[in-house]
Amino acid sequence: MRISCPIFFLSCILSLLRPVVGLLQQSTCRHVKNVHSMISTSHEVLEVAERALQCSDMAKKIRTRRSSSGQLLLVNNGKTVETKKTYGKMKPVVKQLPSTKQCRRRLSYESALEALKAYHSIHNDVVLPRRFVVPPNDPSYPIEWHGVDLSSTVYNMEWWKLHLRENPERVAELNQLGFVWERLQPEWNLILTALITYSSIHGDLLVPINFVVPRDDDSWPKATWGIGLGKCVYRMRIRNDFLKGPKGATRKSQLDGLGFVWDMGEYAFDKFVAALQHYSTFSKSRYDDGPLKVPSTFVAPGEDSPWPRELWGYPLGAKCSAVRQKGLYVKGNPRRQEQLSAIGFCWEGNASLGWHQVVHAAAIYSQMNNRNLNVPIAFRVPSPNVLRDSGSVGETDGDDAWPWPEHLWNFPLGQRLKDIRLKGAYLNGTNAAKRRAQLDALGFEWNPKRGRRKQEISSSC
């Protein structure tokens, strides 16, 4: 009994502890499962977060590209980004497009012929624009050409060597489509051909930056159709495109022979100077050692005029106003300012020139009339031809003896002096006092007597 009692006691304790141990085991297993589930959930959360970040970055690139192209097939850094639906949501998929060189080798001639036929059925020719990329998702073209530069692929000597050089039957097929074989030559030759054609049509190489060689125009070689000639010329001036390397000097000499203009600013200024010089030669508005007066509305005449052809229709008056008011051609360039001053360019404007004419005519009138500047309102500066017709001047009297210079003939001196007296014309600004003093020195009458003149002052004294 002594031995059986402890055993009985221990069995009772174990029976009591057994449910507790079971509960502990269940709770422990449950806790371990929770831990495992939390760990797996955290990994999933990290993966989802990382995927979300990638998708958000990709979405930014897709939105940026979509805003400019509006296409479903989007290209970014050489990669094509598509969007496909997954469980009702748009998921980006990225794949690498082959390069143009890879396309020449990978895509077969038969496939290229189908792409060219598709282009011909749409445009009625195969004069592809430069860098023509086949529109994505366009069922007219074979699917392997979607997003591929068809023009750079087929109009290339390497493609010709791979697929055409030893296959005359293929050459015949392309001839039926109207394949432009001249496009196989280097790009510089095509640009030079386009420049020569432009010069023969327009007479110069002043190509506007947005000029593109027109299509379906027989005056242009078919190989040059669609070339953005204006942008090519701009890049040659600014970045020396096509003019670098061992062939650069030869190509520059070719352009010089065509009359290529390298500096448009200097060319425009030289043209303005030439127009001023011709105006000074053919105009009668300039007097000795005086400035050159060009009306603001003056435009160089065209045919049946002594002006050279390159200046016909040149808006010289508007250009003069822009030089005076906005510093056109001369802003920050003292050398050009000195050059214009030497020609006789008036920096003060035509209003100042009008005052010079008034003072010049008034000085001659005052000298002829004993320092008396009481001029009749209707008085105009006479010319010798008018007085010769009336018999006041003999036939033997030459024009050199006439006291009035040619540029003042028919000048309304009386009316101008009346405007000065009644309206204060020419007497505004900082020069007002100086001009009043000039008139006083010439004997100008500010308050002449009213009434009829007893004796008219002769204009030919």
mmCIF file of C-alpha atoms in Angstrom, residues 316-459:
data_model
loop_
_atom_site.group_PDB
_atom_site.id
_atom_site.type_symbol
_atom_site.label_atom_id
_atom_site.label_comp_id
_atom_site.label_asym_id
_atom_site.label_seq_id
_atom_site.Cartn_x
_atom_site.Cartn_y
_atom_site.Cartn_z
ATOM 1 C CA LEU A 316 13.526 99.792 -96.427
ATOM 2 C CA GLY A 317 11.362 102.326 -94.588
ATOM 3 C CA ALA A 318 10.116 99.772 -92.043
ATOM 4 C CA LYS A 319 13.654 98.477 -91.549
ATOM 5 C CA CYS A 320 14.957 101.994 -90.856
ATOM 6 C CA SER A 321 12.276 102.506 -88.220
ATOM 7 C CA ALA A 322 13.173 99.173 -86.596
ATOM 8 C CA VAL A 323 16.867 100.101 -86.522
ATOM 9 C CA ARG A 324 16.119 103.425 -84.801
ATOM 10 C CA GLN A 325 13.478 102.194 -82.362
ATOM 11 C CA LYS A 326 14.522 98.596 -81.592
ATOM 12 C CA GLY A 327 18.216 98.524 -82.430
ATOM 13 C CA LEU A 328 17.718 96.000 -85.237
ATOM 14 C CA TYR A 329 21.071 94.768 -86.637
ATOM 15 C CA VAL A 330 23.070 97.261 -84.514
ATOM 16 C CA LYS A 331 22.264 96.486 -80.886
ATOM 17 C CA GLY A 332 25.553 95.994 -79.084
ATOM 18 C CA ASN A 333 27.521 96.371 -82.325
ATOM 19 C CA PRO A 334 29.360 99.740 -82.565
ATOM 20 C CA ARG A 335 31.031 98.737 -85.842
ATOM 21 C CA ARG A 336 27.686 98.502 -87.610
ATOM 22 C CA GLN A 337 26.510 101.766 -86.085
ATOM 23 C CA GLU A 338 29.585 103.547 -87.453
ATOM 24 C CA GLN A 339 29.024 101.970 -90.852
ATOM 25 C CA LEU A 340 25.445 103.272 -90.999
ATOM 26 C CA SER A 341 26.493 106.739 -89.828
ATOM 27 C CA ALA A 342 29.060 106.888 -92.629
ATOM 28 C CA ILE A 343 26.307 106.190 -95.164
ATOM 29 C CA GLY A 344 24.185 109.020 -93.725
ATOM 30 C CA PHE A 345 21.656 107.057 -91.695
ATOM 31 C CA CYS A 346 19.484 109.306 -89.536
ATOM 32 C CA TRP A 347 19.349 108.064 -85.943
ATOM 33 C CA GLU A 348 16.921 110.752 -84.741
ATOM 34 C CA GLY A 349 14.028 109.874 -87.037
ATOM 35 C CA ASN A 350 12.276 111.646 -89.900
ATOM 36 C CA ALA A 351 10.813 114.326 -87.612
ATOM 37 C CA SER A 352 14.315 115.606 -87.005
ATOM 38 C CA LEU A 353 14.978 115.491 -90.727
ATOM 39 C CA GLY A 354 11.907 117.661 -91.329
ATOM 40 C CA TRP A 355 13.368 120.290 -89.037
ATOM 41 C CA HIS A 356 16.668 120.237 -90.945
ATOM 42 C CA GLN A 357 14.787 120.929 -94.162
ATOM 43 C CA VAL A 358 12.886 123.813 -92.583
ATOM 44 C CA VAL A 359 16.076 125.414 -91.235
ATOM 45 C CA HIS A 360 17.909 124.902 -94.509
ATOM 46 C CA ALA A 361 15.165 126.508 -96.607
ATOM 47 C CA ALA A 362 14.628 129.288 -94.034
ATOM 48 C CA ALA A 363 18.339 130.134 -94.035
ATOM 49 C CA ILE A 364 18.418 130.521 -97.820
ATOM 50 C CA TYR A 365 15.215 132.597 -97.819
ATOM 51 C CA SER A 366 16.542 134.829 -95.018
ATOM 52 C CA GLN A 367 19.812 135.401 -96.861
ATOM 53 C CA MET A 368 18.002 136.280 -100.083
ATOM 54 C CA ASN A 369 15.683 138.729 -98.283
ATOM 55 C CA ASN A 370 18.078 140.658 -96.018
ATOM 56 C CA ARG A 371 17.525 138.566 -92.893
ATOM 57 C CA ASN A 372 13.765 138.824 -93.144
ATOM 58 C CA LEU A 373 11.906 135.572 -92.561
ATOM 59 C CA ASN A 374 8.333 136.761 -92.976
ATOM 60 C CA VAL A 375 7.423 134.116 -95.563
ATOM 61 C CA PRO A 376 4.006 134.047 -97.303
ATOM 62 C CA ILE A 377 1.900 131.057 -96.353
ATOM 63 C CA ALA A 378 1.544 129.889 -99.979
ATOM 64 C CA PHE A 379 5.257 130.086 -100.700
ATOM 65 C CA ARG A 380 6.908 126.935 -102.074
ATOM 66 C CA VAL A 381 10.562 126.677 -102.977
ATOM 67 C CA PRO A 382 10.704 127.203 -106.761
ATOM 68 C CA SER A 383 12.677 125.119 -109.231
ATOM 69 C CA PRO A 384 14.584 126.664 -112.138
ATOM 70 C CA ASN A 385 12.403 124.817 -114.640
ATOM 71 C CA VAL A 386 9.260 126.578 -113.397
ATOM 72 C CA LEU A 387 10.825 130.017 -113.628
ATOM 73 C CA ARG A 388 12.498 129.200 -116.949
ATOM 74 C CA ASP A 389 9.072 128.437 -118.398
ATOM 75 C CA SER A 390 7.812 131.768 -117.126
ATOM 76 C CA GLY A 391 10.816 133.632 -118.581
ATOM 77 C CA SER A 392 12.267 134.707 -115.245
ATOM 78 C CA VAL A 393 15.419 132.649 -115.824
ATOM 79 C CA GLY A 394 17.374 132.671 -119.064
ATOM 80 C CA GLU A 395 18.119 129.536 -121.061
ATOM 81 C CA THR A 396 21.842 130.021 -120.542
ATOM 82 C CA ASP A 397 21.530 130.090 -116.751
ATOM 83 C CA GLY A 398 22.542 126.705 -115.450
ATOM 84 C CA ASP A 399 20.985 124.826 -112.566
ATOM 85 C CA ASP A 400 24.247 125.109 -110.640
ATOM 86 C CA ALA A 401 23.687 128.876 -110.289
ATOM 87 C CA TRP A 402 20.232 128.332 -108.785
ATOM 88 C CA PRO A 403 20.321 129.175 -105.047
ATOM 89 C CA TRP A 404 17.831 126.481 -104.012
ATOM 90 C CA PRO A 405 19.190 122.900 -103.836
ATOM 91 C CA GLU A 406 17.280 120.230 -105.692
ATOM 92 C CA HIS A 407 16.095 118.376 -102.609
ATOM 93 C CA LEU A 408 14.185 121.520 -101.481
ATOM 94 C CA TRP A 409 12.344 122.170 -104.742
ATOM 95 C CA ASN A 410 8.584 122.484 -104.122
ATOM 96 C CA PHE A 411 9.133 122.439 -100.352
ATOM 97 C CA PRO A 412 6.150 124.216 -98.592
ATOM 98 C CA LEU A 413 8.248 126.586 -96.495
ATOM 99 C CA GLY A 414 5.410 129.071 -95.872
ATOM 100 C CA GLN A 415 3.056 126.409 -94.484
ATOM 101 C CA ARG A 416 5.782 124.877 -92.292
ATOM 102 C CA LEU A 417 6.653 128.222 -90.735
ATOM 103 C CA LYS A 418 2.958 128.889 -90.112
ATOM 104 C CA ASP A 419 2.710 125.549 -88.276
ATOM 105 C CA ILE A 420 5.670 126.564 -86.149
ATOM 106 C CA ARG A 421 4.093 129.929 -85.346
ATOM 107 C CA LEU A 422 0.562 128.706 -84.571
ATOM 108 C CA LYS A 423 0.975 125.076 -83.480
ATOM 109 C CA GLY A 424 4.486 125.013 -82.102
ATOM 110 C CA ALA A 425 5.559 122.366 -84.622
ATOM 111 C CA TYR A 426 9.168 121.122 -84.215
ATOM 112 C CA LEU A 427 9.431 123.025 -80.916
ATOM 113 C CA ASN A 428 8.764 120.197 -78.489
ATOM 114 C CA GLY A 429 11.314 118.303 -76.464
ATOM 115 C CA THR A 430 14.812 119.137 -75.325
ATOM 116 C CA ASN A 431 15.751 120.953 -78.563
ATOM 117 C CA ALA A 432 12.937 123.519 -78.387
ATOM 118 C CA ALA A 433 15.051 126.401 -77.009
ATOM 119 C CA LYS A 434 17.865 125.727 -79.455
ATOM 120 C CA ARG A 435 15.501 125.748 -82.435
ATOM 121 C CA ARG A 436 13.842 128.958 -81.311
ATOM 122 C CA ALA A 437 17.263 130.583 -81.163
ATOM 123 C CA GLN A 438 18.011 129.401 -84.708
ATOM 124 C CA LEU A 439 14.803 130.981 -86.010
ATOM 125 C CA ASP A 440 15.479 134.214 -84.136
ATOM 126 C CA ALA A 441 18.945 134.379 -85.715
ATOM 127 C CA LEU A 442 17.340 134.100 -89.164
ATOM 128 C CA GLY A 443 14.921 136.959 -88.490
ATOM 129 C CA PHE A 444 11.774 134.928 -87.993
ATOM 130 C CA GLU A 445 8.689 137.004 -87.143
ATOM 131 C CA TRP A 446 6.709 135.314 -84.419
ATOM 132 C CA ASN A 447 3.865 137.841 -84.518
ATOM 133 C CA PRO A 448 3.665 139.255 -88.055
ATOM 134 C CA LYS A 449 1.357 142.136 -88.849
ATOM 135 C CA ARG A 450 -2.053 141.128 -90.057
ATOM 136 C CA GLY A 451 -3.615 142.383 -93.249
ATOM 137 C CA ARG A 452 -2.656 142.476 -96.853
ATOM 138 C CA ARG A 453 0.996 142.764 -97.732
ATOM 139 C CA LYS A 454 1.881 145.986 -99.493
ATOM 140 C CA GLN A 455 4.645 144.346 -101.486
ATOM 141 C CA GLU A 456 5.195 140.634 -102.012
ATOM 142 C CA ILE A 457 8.690 139.488 -101.364
ATOM 143 C CA SER A 458 10.182 138.111 -104.498
ATOM 144 C CA SER A 459 11.366 134.539 -104.230
#
